[in-house]
PDB file of C-alpha atoms in Angstrom:
ATOM      1  CA  UNK A   1      23.318   2.197  16.280  1.00 85.00           C
ATOM      2  CA  UNK A   2      20.576   3.831  14.105  1.00 89.00           C
ATOM      3  CA  UNK A   3      17.455   5.668  15.236  1.00 91.00           C
ATOM      4  CA  UNK A   4      14.438   5.580  13.064  1.00 89.00           C
ATOM      5  CA  UNK A   5      11.630   7.835  13.807  1.00 90.00           C
ATOM      6  CA  UNK A   6       8.011   6.814  12.789  1.00 91.00           C
ATOM      7  CA  UNK A   7       6.570   9.369  10.271  1.00 87.00           C
ATOM      8  CA  UNK A   8       2.967  10.195   9.999  1.00 83.00           C
ATOM      9  CA  UNK A   9       2.663   8.205   6.747  1.00 83.00           C
ATOM     10  CA  UNK A  10       4.078   5.105   8.510  1.00 86.00           C
ATOM     11  CA  UNK A  11       2.048   5.297  11.782  1.00 88.00           C
ATOM     12  CA  UNK A  12      -0.572   2.610  12.230  1.00 88.00           C
ATOM     13  CA  UNK A  13       1.287  -0.396  10.959  1.00 89.00           C
ATOM     14  CA  UNK A  14       2.840  -3.341  12.913  1.00 93.00           C
ATOM     15  CA  UNK A  15       6.437  -2.870  13.934  1.00 94.00           C
ATOM     16  CA  UNK A  16       7.518  -6.278  12.524  1.00 94.00           C
ATOM     17  CA  UNK A  17       6.014  -5.118   8.993  1.00 91.00           C
ATOM     18  CA  UNK A  18       7.707  -1.775   9.205  1.00 91.00           C
ATOM     19  CA  UNK A  19      11.065  -3.386   9.901  1.00 92.00           C
ATOM     20  CA  UNK A  20      10.651  -5.934   7.135  1.00 89.00           C
ATOM     21  CA  UNK A  21      10.000  -2.980   4.717  1.00 86.00           C
ATOM     22  CA  UNK A  22      13.024  -1.038   6.184  1.00 86.00           C
ATOM     23  CA  UNK A  23      15.403  -4.159   5.881  1.00 88.00           C
ATOM     24  CA  UNK A  24      13.605  -5.953   3.115  1.00 85.00           C
ATOM     25  CA  UNK A  25      16.560  -8.323   2.570  1.00 87.00           C
ATOM     26  CA  UNK A  26      16.594  -9.568   6.048  1.00 90.00           C
ATOM     27  CA  UNK A  27      14.575 -12.731   7.117  1.00 91.00           C
ATOM     28  CA  UNK A  28      11.779 -12.729   9.558  1.00 91.00           C
ATOM     29  CA  UNK A  29      13.698 -14.914  11.738  1.00 93.00           C
ATOM     30  CA  UNK A  30      16.782 -12.544  12.083  1.00 93.00           C
ATOM     31  CA  UNK A  31      14.507  -9.548  12.796  1.00 93.00           C
ATOM     32  CA  UNK A  32      12.579 -11.580  15.466  1.00 93.00           C
ATOM     33  CA  UNK A  33      15.919 -12.657  16.956  1.00 94.00           C
ATOM     34  CA  UNK A  34      17.117  -9.059  17.261  1.00 94.00           C
ATOM     35  CA  UNK A  35      13.811  -8.079  18.933  1.00 95.00           C
ATOM     36  CA  UNK A  36      14.177 -10.897  21.409  1.00 94.00           C
ATOM     37  CA  UNK A  37      17.761  -9.934  22.199  1.00 92.00           C
ATOM     38  CA  UNK A  38      16.799  -6.222  22.616  1.00 94.00           C
ATOM     39  CA  UNK A  39      19.058  -5.322  19.528  1.00 94.00           C
ATOM     40  CA  UNK A  40      15.954  -3.685  18.119  1.00 95.00           C
ATOM     41  CA  UNK A  41      13.796  -1.598  20.586  1.00 96.00           C
ATOM     42  CA  UNK A  42      10.646   0.495  20.438  1.00 95.00           C
ATOM     43  CA  UNK A  43      10.659   3.663  22.512  1.00 96.00           C
ATOM     44  CA  UNK A  44      13.542   2.204  24.464  1.00 94.00           C
ATOM     45  CA  UNK A  45      11.762  -0.936  25.505  1.00 94.00           C
ATOM     46  CA  UNK A  46      11.796  -4.532  24.342  1.00 95.00           C
ATOM     47  CA  UNK A  47       9.222  -5.322  21.723  1.00 95.00           C
ATOM     48  CA  UNK A  48       7.933  -8.565  20.142  1.00 95.00           C
ATOM     49  CA  UNK A  49       6.970  -6.931  16.718  1.00 94.00           C
ATOM     50  CA  UNK A  50       3.234  -7.081  17.190  1.00 95.00           C
ATOM     51  CA  UNK A  51       2.954  -3.477  18.368  1.00 94.00           C
ATOM     52  CA  UNK A  52       1.346  -0.836  16.249  1.00 93.00           C
ATOM     53  CA  UNK A  53       3.743   2.115  15.810  1.00 94.00           C
ATOM     54  CA  UNK A  54       2.622   5.552  16.346  1.00 92.00           C
ATOM     55  CA  UNK A  55       3.741   8.947  14.789  1.00 90.00           C
ATOM     56  CA  UNK A  56       6.965   9.880  16.580  1.00 92.00           C
ATOM     57  CA  UNK A  57       7.883   6.458  18.027  1.00 94.00           C
ATOM     58  CA  UNK A  58      11.516   5.698  18.141  1.00 94.00           C
ATOM     59  CA  UNK A  59      12.928   2.427  16.925  1.00 95.00           C
ATOM     60  CA  UNK A  60      16.449   1.896  17.815  1.00 93.00           C
ATOM     61  CA  UNK A  61      18.641  -0.470  15.742  1.00 94.00           C
ATOM     62  CA  UNK A  62      21.630  -1.577  17.807  1.00 94.00           C
ATOM     63  CA  UNK A  63      23.244  -2.819  14.546  1.00 92.00           C
ATOM     64  CA  UNK A  64      26.284  -1.759  12.571  1.00 90.00           C
ATOM     65  CA  UNK A  65      25.811   0.261   9.429  1.00 85.00           C
ATOM     66  CA  UNK A  66      27.253  -2.397   7.429  1.00 87.00           C
ATOM     67  CA  UNK A  67      24.617  -4.763   8.676  1.00 90.00           C
ATOM     68  CA  UNK A  68      21.821  -2.456   8.105  1.00 87.00           C
ATOM     69  CA  UNK A  69      22.970  -1.459   4.751  1.00 83.00           C
ATOM     70  CA  UNK A  70      23.391  -5.172   3.808  1.00 86.00           C
ATOM     71  CA  UNK A  71      19.799  -5.986   4.598  1.00 86.00           C
ATOM     72  CA  UNK A  72      18.313  -2.735   3.235  1.00 81.00           C
ATOM     73  CA  UNK A  73      16.455  -2.792  -0.032  1.00 65.00           C
ATOM     74  CA  UNK A  74      18.479  -2.494  -3.196  1.00 57.00           C
ATOM     75  CA  UNK A  75      15.583  -1.340  -5.204  1.00 54.00           C
ATOM     76  CA  UNK A  76      14.262   2.198  -4.850  1.00 58.00           C
ATOM     77  CA  UNK A  77      10.731   3.147  -5.695  1.00 63.00           C
ATOM     78  CA  UNK A  78      10.625   4.722  -9.177  1.00 66.00           C
ATOM     79  CA  UNK A  79      10.522   8.497  -9.202  1.00 81.00           C
ATOM     80  CA  UNK A  80       9.667   9.726 -12.726  1.00 86.00           C
ATOM     81  CA  UNK A  81       9.716  13.274 -14.051  1.00 86.00           C
ATOM     82  CA  UNK A  82       6.792  15.263 -12.591  1.00 86.00           C
ATOM     83  CA  UNK A  83       4.090  16.331 -14.926  1.00 92.00           C
ATOM     84  CA  UNK A  84       1.193  18.648 -14.282  1.00 93.00           C
ATOM     85  CA  UNK A  85      -1.754  16.838 -12.725  1.00 97.00           C
ATOM     86  CA  UNK A  86      -5.336  18.055 -12.379  1.00 97.00           C
ATOM     87  CA  UNK A  87      -5.513  17.997  -8.586  1.00 98.00           C
ATOM     88  CA  UNK A  88      -8.973  18.244  -7.141  1.00 98.00           C
ATOM     89  CA  UNK A  89      -8.082  17.945  -3.491  1.00 98.00           C
ATOM     90  CA  UNK A  90      -4.890  17.225  -1.400  1.00 98.00           C
ATOM     91  CA  UNK A  91      -4.189  16.940   2.273  1.00 96.00           C
ATOM     92  CA  UNK A  92      -1.669  15.056   4.320  1.00 95.00           C
ATOM     93  CA  UNK A  93      -3.502  11.587   3.822  1.00 96.00           C
ATOM     94  CA  UNK A  94      -4.952  11.624   0.379  1.00 97.00           C
ATOM     95  CA  UNK A  95      -4.844  13.124  -3.052  1.00 98.00           C
ATOM     96  CA  UNK A  96      -7.720  13.303  -5.503  1.00 98.00           C
ATOM     97  CA  UNK A  97      -6.702  13.522  -9.108  1.00 98.00           C
ATOM     98  CA  UNK A  98      -8.740  14.018 -12.280  1.00 98.00           C
ATOM     99  CA  UNK A  99      -7.213  11.325 -14.451  1.00 98.00           C
ATOM    100  CA  UNK A 100      -7.187  12.023 -18.215  1.00 96.00           C
ATOM    101  CA  UNK A 101      -8.302   9.321 -20.646  1.00 96.00           C
ATOM    102  CA  UNK A 102      -5.393   7.551 -22.002  1.00 95.00           C
ATOM    103  CA  UNK A 103      -3.423   7.357 -18.856  1.00 96.00           C
ATOM    104  CA  UNK A 104      -3.165   4.055 -16.881  1.00 96.00           C
ATOM    105  CA  UNK A 105      -4.129   4.257 -13.187  1.00 96.00           C
ATOM    106  CA  UNK A 106      -1.471   1.600 -12.075  1.00 93.00           C
ATOM    107  CA  UNK A 107       1.236  -0.053 -14.128  1.00 90.00           C
ATOM    108  CA  UNK A 108       0.238  -3.102 -16.300  1.00 83.00           C
ATOM    109  CA  UNK A 109       3.818  -4.045 -17.275  1.00 85.00           C
ATOM    110  CA  UNK A 110       7.134  -3.142 -15.355  1.00 81.00           C
ATOM    111  CA  UNK A 111       8.095  -0.489 -18.183  1.00 85.00           C
ATOM    112  CA  UNK A 112       4.840   1.524 -17.813  1.00 89.00           C
ATOM    113  CA  UNK A 113       4.463   4.799 -16.277  1.00 92.00           C
ATOM    114  CA  UNK A 114       1.143   5.285 -14.656  1.00 95.00           C
ATOM    115  CA  UNK A 115      -0.880   7.817 -12.744  1.00 96.00           C
ATOM    116  CA  UNK A 116       0.509   6.130  -9.599  1.00 95.00           C
ATOM    117  CA  UNK A 117       4.197   7.044 -10.630  1.00 95.00           C
ATOM    118  CA  UNK A 118       3.183  10.615 -11.428  1.00 96.00           C
ATOM    119  CA  UNK A 119       1.333  11.020  -8.034  1.00 96.00           C
ATOM    120  CA  UNK A 120       4.443   9.681  -6.140  1.00 95.00           C
ATOM    121  CA  UNK A 121       6.644  12.218  -7.973  1.00 95.00           C
ATOM    122  CA  UNK A 122       4.150  14.954  -7.132  1.00 95.00           C
ATOM    123  CA  UNK A 123       4.330  14.327  -3.313  1.00 95.00           C
ATOM    124  CA  UNK A 124       8.176  13.891  -3.304  1.00 93.00           C
ATOM    125  CA  UNK A 125       8.339  17.196  -5.146  1.00 93.00           C
ATOM    126  CA  UNK A 126       6.069  19.116  -2.751  1.00 93.00           C
ATOM    127  CA  UNK A 127       7.800  17.692   0.262  1.00 92.00           C
ATOM    128  CA  UNK A 128       4.730  15.633   1.491  1.00 92.00           C
ATOM    129  CA  UNK A 129       7.060  12.437   1.327  1.00 91.00           C
ATOM    130  CA  UNK A 130      10.759  11.845   1.195  1.00 88.00           C
ATOM    131  CA  UNK A 131      12.742   9.167  -0.471  1.00 85.00           C
ATOM    132  CA  UNK A 132      13.700   7.933   3.009  1.00 82.00           C
ATOM    133  CA  UNK A 133      10.111   7.277   4.007  1.00 86.00           C
ATOM    134  CA  UNK A 134       9.465   5.612   0.645  1.00 86.00           C
ATOM    135  CA  UNK A 135      11.711   2.914   1.870  1.00 81.00           C
ATOM    136  CA  UNK A 136       9.226   1.734   4.332  1.00 83.00           C
ATOM    137  CA  UNK A 137       5.892   3.220   3.067  1.00 87.00           C
ATOM    138  CA  UNK A 138       4.511   2.765  -0.561  1.00 88.00           C
ATOM    139  CA  UNK A 139       1.813   5.380  -1.372  1.00 93.00           C
ATOM    140  CA  UNK A 140      -0.610   4.070  -4.019  1.00 95.00           C
ATOM    141  CA  UNK A 141      -3.893   4.758  -5.822  1.00 97.00           C
ATOM    142  CA  UNK A 142      -6.696   3.144  -4.164  1.00 96.00           C
ATOM    143  CA  UNK A 143      -9.130   2.828  -7.000  1.00 94.00           C
ATOM    144  CA  UNK A 144      -8.563   1.995 -10.612  1.00 93.00           C
ATOM    145  CA  UNK A 145     -10.108   3.496 -13.806  1.00 96.00           C
ATOM    146  CA  UNK A 146      -9.712   1.786 -17.235  1.00 95.00           C
ATOM    147  CA  UNK A 147      -6.879   3.567 -19.352  1.00 95.00           C
ATOM    148  CA  UNK A 148      -9.508   5.373 -21.403  1.00 96.00           C
ATOM    149  CA  UNK A 149     -11.795   6.269 -18.731  1.00 97.00           C
ATOM    150  CA  UNK A 150     -11.235   9.629 -17.074  1.00 97.00           C
ATOM    151  CA  UNK A 151     -12.159  11.018 -13.771  1.00 98.00           C
ATOM    152  CA  UNK A 152     -11.474  11.052  -9.994  1.00 98.00           C
ATOM    153  CA  UNK A 153      -8.647   8.554  -8.773  1.00 98.00           C
ATOM    154  CA  UNK A 154      -7.873   8.438  -5.060  1.00 98.00           C
ATOM    155  CA  UNK A 155      -4.302   8.356  -4.023  1.00 98.00           C
ATOM    156  CA  UNK A 156      -3.282   7.321  -0.507  1.00 97.00           C
ATOM    157  CA  UNK A 157      -0.478   9.479   0.776  1.00 95.00           C
ATOM    158  CA  UNK A 158      -0.360   8.006   4.376  1.00 93.00           C
ATOM    159  CA  UNK A 159      -0.990   4.437   5.753  1.00 91.00           C
ATOM    160  CA  UNK A 160      -4.260   5.875   7.396  1.00 92.00           C
ATOM    161  CA  UNK A 161      -5.354   7.417   4.018  1.00 95.00           C
ATOM    162  CA  UNK A 162      -4.679   4.128   2.202  1.00 94.00           C
ATOM    163  CA  UNK A 163      -6.439   1.919   4.710  1.00 93.00           C
ATOM    164  CA  UNK A 164      -9.410   4.235   5.135  1.00 96.00           C
ATOM    165  CA  UNK A 165     -10.053   4.865   1.506  1.00 96.00           C
ATOM    166  CA  UNK A 166      -9.627   1.215   0.750  1.00 94.00           C
ATOM    167  CA  UNK A 167     -12.072   0.201   3.387  1.00 95.00           C
ATOM    168  CA  UNK A 168     -14.711   2.723   2.159  1.00 96.00           C
ATOM    169  CA  UNK A 169     -14.390   1.333  -1.264  1.00 93.00           C
ATOM    170  CA  UNK A 170     -14.754  -2.214  -0.072  1.00 91.00           C
ATOM    171  CA  UNK A 171     -17.850  -1.684   2.251  1.00 92.00           C
ATOM    172  CA  UNK A 172     -19.411   0.665  -0.400  1.00 92.00           C
ATOM    173  CA  UNK A 173     -19.928   3.587   2.023  1.00 95.00           C
ATOM    174  CA  UNK A 174     -18.264   5.823  -0.403  1.00 96.00           C
ATOM    175  CA  UNK A 175     -20.441   6.673  -3.389  1.00 96.00           C
ATOM    176  CA  UNK A 176     -19.006   6.917  -7.037  1.00 96.00           C
ATOM    177  CA  UNK A 177     -20.817   8.421  -9.875  1.00 97.00           C
ATOM    178  CA  UNK A 178     -19.992   8.429 -13.625  1.00 98.00           C
ATOM    179  CA  UNK A 179     -21.293  10.260 -16.694  1.00 97.00           C
ATOM    180  CA  UNK A 180     -21.557   8.461 -20.020  1.00 97.00           C
ATOM    181  CA  UNK A 181     -23.448   9.107 -23.261  1.00 96.00           C
ATOM    182  CA  UNK A 182     -25.086   5.953 -24.509  1.00 97.00           C
ATOM    183  CA  UNK A 183     -26.806   4.944 -27.686  1.00 96.00           C
ATOM    184  CA  UNK A 184     -30.519   4.784 -27.327  1.00 95.00           C
ATOM    185  CA  UNK A 185     -33.290   6.566 -25.517  1.00 95.00           C
ATOM    186  CA  UNK A 186     -33.203   6.056 -21.802  1.00 96.00           C
ATOM    187  CA  UNK A 187     -36.561   7.191 -20.074  1.00 93.00           C
ATOM    188  CA  UNK A 188     -36.385   6.252 -16.484  1.00 96.00           C
ATOM    189  CA  UNK A 189     -33.953   5.502 -13.518  1.00 97.00           C
ATOM    190  CA  UNK A 190     -33.140   1.957 -13.040  1.00 97.00           C
ATOM    191  CA  UNK A 191     -31.171  -0.463 -10.787  1.00 97.00           C
ATOM    192  CA  UNK A 192     -29.852  -3.390 -12.620  1.00 97.00           C
ATOM    193  CA  UNK A 193     -28.309  -6.554 -11.225  1.00 97.00           C
ATOM    194  CA  UNK A 194     -26.514  -9.410 -12.734  1.00 97.00           C
ATOM    195  CA  UNK A 195     -23.335 -11.607 -12.470  1.00 98.00           C
ATOM    196  CA  UNK A 196     -20.060 -10.630 -14.189  1.00 97.00           C
ATOM    197  CA  UNK A 197     -17.458 -13.014 -15.296  1.00 97.00           C
ATOM    198  CA  UNK A 198     -14.050 -11.939 -16.508  1.00 95.00           C
ATOM    199  CA  UNK A 199     -11.937 -13.776 -19.080  1.00 94.00           C
ATOM    200  CA  UNK A 200      -8.325 -13.039 -17.912  1.00 91.00           C
ATOM    201  CA  UNK A 201      -6.777 -14.051 -21.249  1.00 91.00           C
ATOM    202  CA  UNK A 202      -8.743 -11.553 -23.295  1.00 92.00           C
ATOM    203  CA  UNK A 203      -9.364  -8.974 -20.558  1.00 91.00           C
ATOM    204  CA  UNK A 204     -13.007  -9.055 -21.460  1.00 95.00           C
ATOM    205  CA  UNK A 205     -16.052  -9.617 -19.235  1.00 97.00           C
ATOM    206  CA  UNK A 206     -19.620 -11.180 -19.801  1.00 97.00           C
ATOM    207  CA  UNK A 207     -22.760 -10.373 -18.124  1.00 97.00           C
ATOM    208  CA  UNK A 208     -25.171 -13.116 -17.094  1.00 97.00           C
ATOM    209  CA  UNK A 209     -28.718 -13.016 -15.349  1.00 95.00           C
ATOM    210  CA  UNK A 210     -27.823 -15.905 -13.016  1.00 96.00           C
ATOM    211  CA  UNK A 211     -24.683 -16.941 -11.244  1.00 96.00           C
ATOM    212  CA  UNK A 212     -22.331 -19.188 -13.087  1.00 96.00           C
ATOM    213  CA  UNK A 213     -18.814 -20.471 -12.149  1.00 95.00           C
ATOM    214  CA  UNK A 214     -16.292 -17.842 -11.262  1.00 94.00           C
ATOM    215  CA  UNK A 215     -18.849 -15.046 -11.664  1.00 96.00           C
ATOM    216  CA  UNK A 216     -19.233 -12.029  -9.211  1.00 96.00           C
ATOM    217  CA  UNK A 217     -22.557 -10.535  -8.290  1.00 97.00           C
ATOM    218  CA  UNK A 218     -22.880  -6.775  -9.580  1.00 97.00           C
ATOM    219  CA  UNK A 219     -25.260  -3.882  -9.126  1.00 96.00           C
ATOM    220  CA  UNK A 220     -25.423  -0.707 -11.276  1.00 97.00           C
ATOM    221  CA  UNK A 221     -27.919   2.262 -10.908  1.00 98.00           C
ATOM    222  CA  UNK A 222     -28.381   4.732 -13.722  1.00 98.00           C
ATOM    223  CA  UNK A 223     -30.558   7.657 -14.458  1.00 97.00           C
ATOM    224  CA  UNK A 224     -31.068   9.786 -17.604  1.00 97.00           C
ATOM    225  CA  UNK A 225     -29.646  13.286 -17.413  1.00 94.00           C
ATOM    226  CA  UNK A 226     -30.410  14.605 -20.706  1.00 92.00           C
ATOM    227  CA  UNK A 227     -31.340  13.485 -24.230  1.00 92.00           C
ATOM    228  CA  UNK A 228     -28.683  13.933 -26.917  1.00 91.00           C
ATOM    229  CA  UNK A 229     -28.708  13.161 -30.600  1.00 85.00           C
ATOM    230  CA  UNK A 230     -29.405   9.449 -31.091  1.00 86.00           C
ATOM    231  CA  UNK A 231     -28.811   8.762 -27.427  1.00 93.00           C
ATOM    232  CA  UNK A 232     -28.990   9.662 -23.609  1.00 96.00           C
ATOM    233  CA  UNK A 233     -26.331  11.179 -21.214  1.00 96.00           C
ATOM    234  CA  UNK A 234     -26.576   8.890 -18.105  1.00 97.00           C
ATOM    235  CA  UNK A 235     -25.394   9.311 -14.614  1.00 97.00           C
ATOM    236  CA  UNK A 236     -24.379   5.906 -13.346  1.00 98.00           C
ATOM    237  CA  UNK A 237     -23.646   5.058  -9.756  1.00 97.00           C
ATOM    238  CA  UNK A 238     -21.291   2.204  -9.379  1.00 93.00           C
ATOM    239  CA  UNK A 239     -22.506   0.213  -6.425  1.00 94.00           C
ATOM    240  CA  UNK A 240     -20.255  -2.813  -7.005  1.00 93.00           C
ATOM    241  CA  UNK A 241     -16.894  -2.104  -8.551  1.00 90.00           C
ATOM    242  CA  UNK A 242     -15.819  -4.800 -11.013  1.00 94.00           C
ATOM    243  CA  UNK A 243     -13.762  -4.777 -14.049  1.00 93.00           C
ATOM    244  CA  UNK A 244     -15.558  -3.077 -17.043  1.00 96.00           C
ATOM    245  CA  UNK A 245     -18.743  -3.234 -14.947  1.00 97.00           C
ATOM    246  CA  UNK A 246     -20.517  -0.127 -16.161  1.00 97.00           C
ATOM    247  CA  UNK A 247     -19.358  -0.689 -19.903  1.00 97.00           C
ATOM    248  CA  UNK A 248     -20.518  -4.186 -20.171  1.00 97.00           C
ATOM    249  CA  UNK A 249     -23.596  -3.938 -17.945  1.00 98.00           C
ATOM    250  CA  UNK A 250     -25.113  -1.110 -19.963  1.00 98.00           C
ATOM    251  CA  UNK A 251     -24.262  -2.814 -23.246  1.00 97.00           C
ATOM    252  CA  UNK A 252     -25.925  -6.015 -22.054  1.00 97.00           C
ATOM    253  CA  UNK A 253     -29.373  -4.199 -21.781  1.00 96.00           C
ATOM    254  CA  UNK A 254     -29.044  -2.417 -25.017  1.00 96.00           C
ATOM    255  CA  UNK A 255     -27.408   0.976 -24.076  1.00 97.00           C
ATOM    256  CA  UNK A 256     -23.765   0.722 -25.265  1.00 97.00           C
ATOM    257  CA  UNK A 257     -21.441   3.609 -24.210  1.00 97.00           C
ATOM    258  CA  UNK A 258     -20.621   5.850 -27.276  1.00 97.00           C
ATOM    259  CA  UNK A 259     -16.985   5.201 -28.368  1.00 96.00           C
ATOM    260  CA  UNK A 260     -16.645   1.789 -26.465  1.00 97.00           C
ATOM    261  CA  UNK A 261     -14.517  -0.432 -28.957  1.00 95.00           C
ATOM    262  CA  UNK A 262     -14.754  -3.516 -26.795  1.00 96.00           C
ATOM    263  CA  UNK A 263     -18.459  -3.557 -25.624  1.00 97.00           C
ATOM    264  CA  UNK A 264     -20.230  -0.928 -27.926  1.00 96.00           C
ATOM    265  CA  UNK A 265     -21.775  -0.820 -31.319  1.00 95.00           C
ATOM    266  CA  UNK A 266     -19.241  -0.711 -34.091  1.00 95.00           C
ATOM    267  CA  UNK A 267     -21.500   1.188 -36.681  1.00 95.00           C
ATOM    268  CA  UNK A 268     -22.362   3.832 -33.965  1.00 94.00           C
ATOM    269  CA  UNK A 269     -18.682   4.162 -32.922  1.00 96.00           C
ATOM    270  CA  UNK A 270     -17.710   4.613 -36.520  1.00 96.00           C
ATOM    271  CA  UNK A 271     -20.134   7.546 -37.006  1.00 94.00           C
ATOM    272  CA  UNK A 272     -18.915   9.338 -33.861  1.00 93.00           C
ATOM    273  CA  UNK A 273     -15.288   8.748 -34.772  1.00 94.00           C
ATOM    274  CA  UNK A 274     -15.803  10.331 -38.308  1.00 95.00           C
ATOM    275  CA  UNK A 275     -17.780  13.104 -37.047  1.00 92.00           C
ATOM    276  CA  UNK A 276     -16.100  13.937 -33.690  1.00 92.00           C
ATOM    277  CA  UNK A 277     -12.893  12.020 -33.631  1.00 93.00           C
ATOM    278  CA  UNK A 278     -14.023   9.911 -30.708  1.00 94.00           C
ATOM    279  CA  UNK A 279     -11.841   6.763 -30.454  1.00 94.00           C
ATOM    280  CA  UNK A 280     -12.604   5.440 -26.917  1.00 95.00           C
ATOM    281  CA  UNK A 281     -15.366   5.146 -24.527  1.00 97.00           C
ATOM    282  CA  UNK A 282     -16.967   8.287 -23.266  1.00 97.00           C
ATOM    283  CA  UNK A 283     -16.946   7.357 -19.540  1.00 97.00           C
ATOM    284  CA  UNK A 284     -15.996   9.849 -16.775  1.00 97.00           C
ATOM    285  CA  UNK A 285     -15.924   9.443 -13.063  1.00 97.00           C
ATOM    286  CA  UNK A 286     -17.226  12.767 -12.225  1.00 97.00           C
ATOM    287  CA  UNK A 287     -18.391  12.718  -8.595  1.00 98.00           C
ATOM    288  CA  UNK A 288     -17.378  11.224  -5.224  1.00 97.00           C
ATOM    289  CA  UNK A 289     -19.372  11.481  -2.017  1.00 97.00           C
ATOM    290  CA  UNK A 290     -17.737  10.617   1.245  1.00 98.00           C
ATOM    291  CA  UNK A 291     -19.325   9.326   4.304  1.00 97.00           C
ATOM    292  CA  UNK A 292     -19.100  10.677   7.845  1.00 97.00           C
ATOM    293  CA  UNK A 293     -15.494  10.095   8.846  1.00 97.00           C
ATOM    294  CA  UNK A 294     -13.436  10.593  12.046  1.00 96.00           C
ATOM    295  CA  UNK A 295      -9.851  11.749  12.325  1.00 93.00           C
ATOM    296  CA  UNK A 296      -7.483  11.687  10.830  1.00 93.00           C
ATOM    297  CA  UNK A 297      -9.781  11.750   7.750  1.00 96.00           C
ATOM    298  CA  UNK A 298     -12.193  14.136   9.216  1.00 97.00           C
ATOM    299  CA  UNK A 299     -11.181  16.900   6.732  1.00 97.00           C
ATOM    300  CA  UNK A 300     -13.089  15.031   3.897  1.00 98.00           C
ATOM    301  CA  UNK A 301     -16.089  13.809   6.041  1.00 98.00           C
ATOM    302  CA  UNK A 302     -19.353  14.070   4.130  1.00 98.00           C
ATOM    303  CA  UNK A 303     -17.830  16.015   1.356  1.00 98.00           C
ATOM    304  CA  UNK A 304     -18.631  15.807  -2.329  1.00 98.00           C
ATOM    305  CA  UNK A 305     -15.836  16.119  -4.851  1.00 98.00           C
ATOM    306  CA  UNK A 306     -16.593  16.886  -8.651  1.00 97.00           C
ATOM    307  CA  UNK A 307     -14.213  16.422 -11.601  1.00 97.00           C
ATOM    308  CA  UNK A 308     -14.851  18.832 -14.581  1.00 94.00           C
ATOM    309  CA  UNK A 309     -16.264  16.935 -17.636  1.00 92.00           C
ATOM    310  CA  UNK A 310     -13.615  16.493 -20.402  1.00 92.00           C
ATOM    311  CA  UNK A 311     -14.042  18.625 -23.565  1.00 89.00           C
ATOM    312  CA  UNK A 312     -14.384  15.499 -25.638  1.00 87.00           C
ATOM    313  CA  UNK A 313     -17.704  14.893 -23.918  1.00 86.00           C
ATOM    314  CA  UNK A 314     -18.998  18.300 -24.808  1.00 83.00           C
ATOM    315  CA  UNK A 315     -18.769  17.977 -28.629  1.00 85.00           C
ATOM    316  CA  UNK A 316     -21.094  14.810 -28.245  1.00 88.00           C
ATOM    317  CA  UNK A 317     -23.477  15.951 -25.438  1.00 86.00           C
ATOM    318  CA  UNK A 318     -23.367  19.809 -25.456  1.00 81.00           C
ATOM    319  CA  UNK A 319     -23.427  21.708 -22.244  1.00 78.00           C
ATOM    320  CA  UNK A 320     -24.082  19.176 -19.471  1.00 81.00           C
ATOM    321  CA  UNK A 321     -26.857  20.224 -16.901  1.00 75.00           C
ATOM    322  CA  UNK A 322     -26.717  17.885 -13.909  1.00 74.00           C
ATOM    323  CA  UNK A 323     -30.086  18.100 -11.897  1.00 59.00           C
TER     324      UNK A 323
END
């Protein structure tokens, strides 16, 4: 017999889903049979698997160690060597990290190492999560930034953190702001709308004024922060969050982001590469504004988080003064 105690990170999920993670090689039929026969109980009582588990609940497995081990996952979550992270905030539910340009948010291929793996290593190293918990709970980044876009990435350390942050991103009650220098003079704040279509083969998007097949509606709000040489520093609010939205949307109205090789102006990019060594888009997710939240996320309720602007911005924009 084995006793599994539900951790804070695992709390809130259905019992059957937790069991399928704990014994990932077992079939659903086997697990439901064990629940019916009371070979698996929840807090000493018969369960059908639909119950939502709470922190401290006891799951008893009246099974041999041989059976449990045979059905346990043979693959462990990758733990890579920990590296220094620019951590903006951390509690038991979430981690906010200032991702540098050049780092993936999540793996694009099995061999990749991304911010997600570095965050997992960090929470294991500081004792927030254990390897045992990682068998049944997979912490993860909640929002993605392009490899060469820097700024705030949210990492869910608990199920509550993951679910709450993902819901806020989906219902747009969390507000995300970016900074980017663009080519051209922008004189006023604007809300622009359109439709975005992604080509999966080329990983490139196109912007359209009206809806076409497989396109998604988008909204982007921007305002000029300061005039720079041959351009304007913009603060951009990402209202909808689609692939390459800011980069492609601004380029479509004649204000390409400086350094953007995919959607930008090549001649402009060449000048900035030669003069400042800029080789990728200058786009930084610098501000995150949380809505009102209840427990267990009350600690970040109505708070604003800022990520310092990278040095590579400063050589192009000079000192940035946000009004």
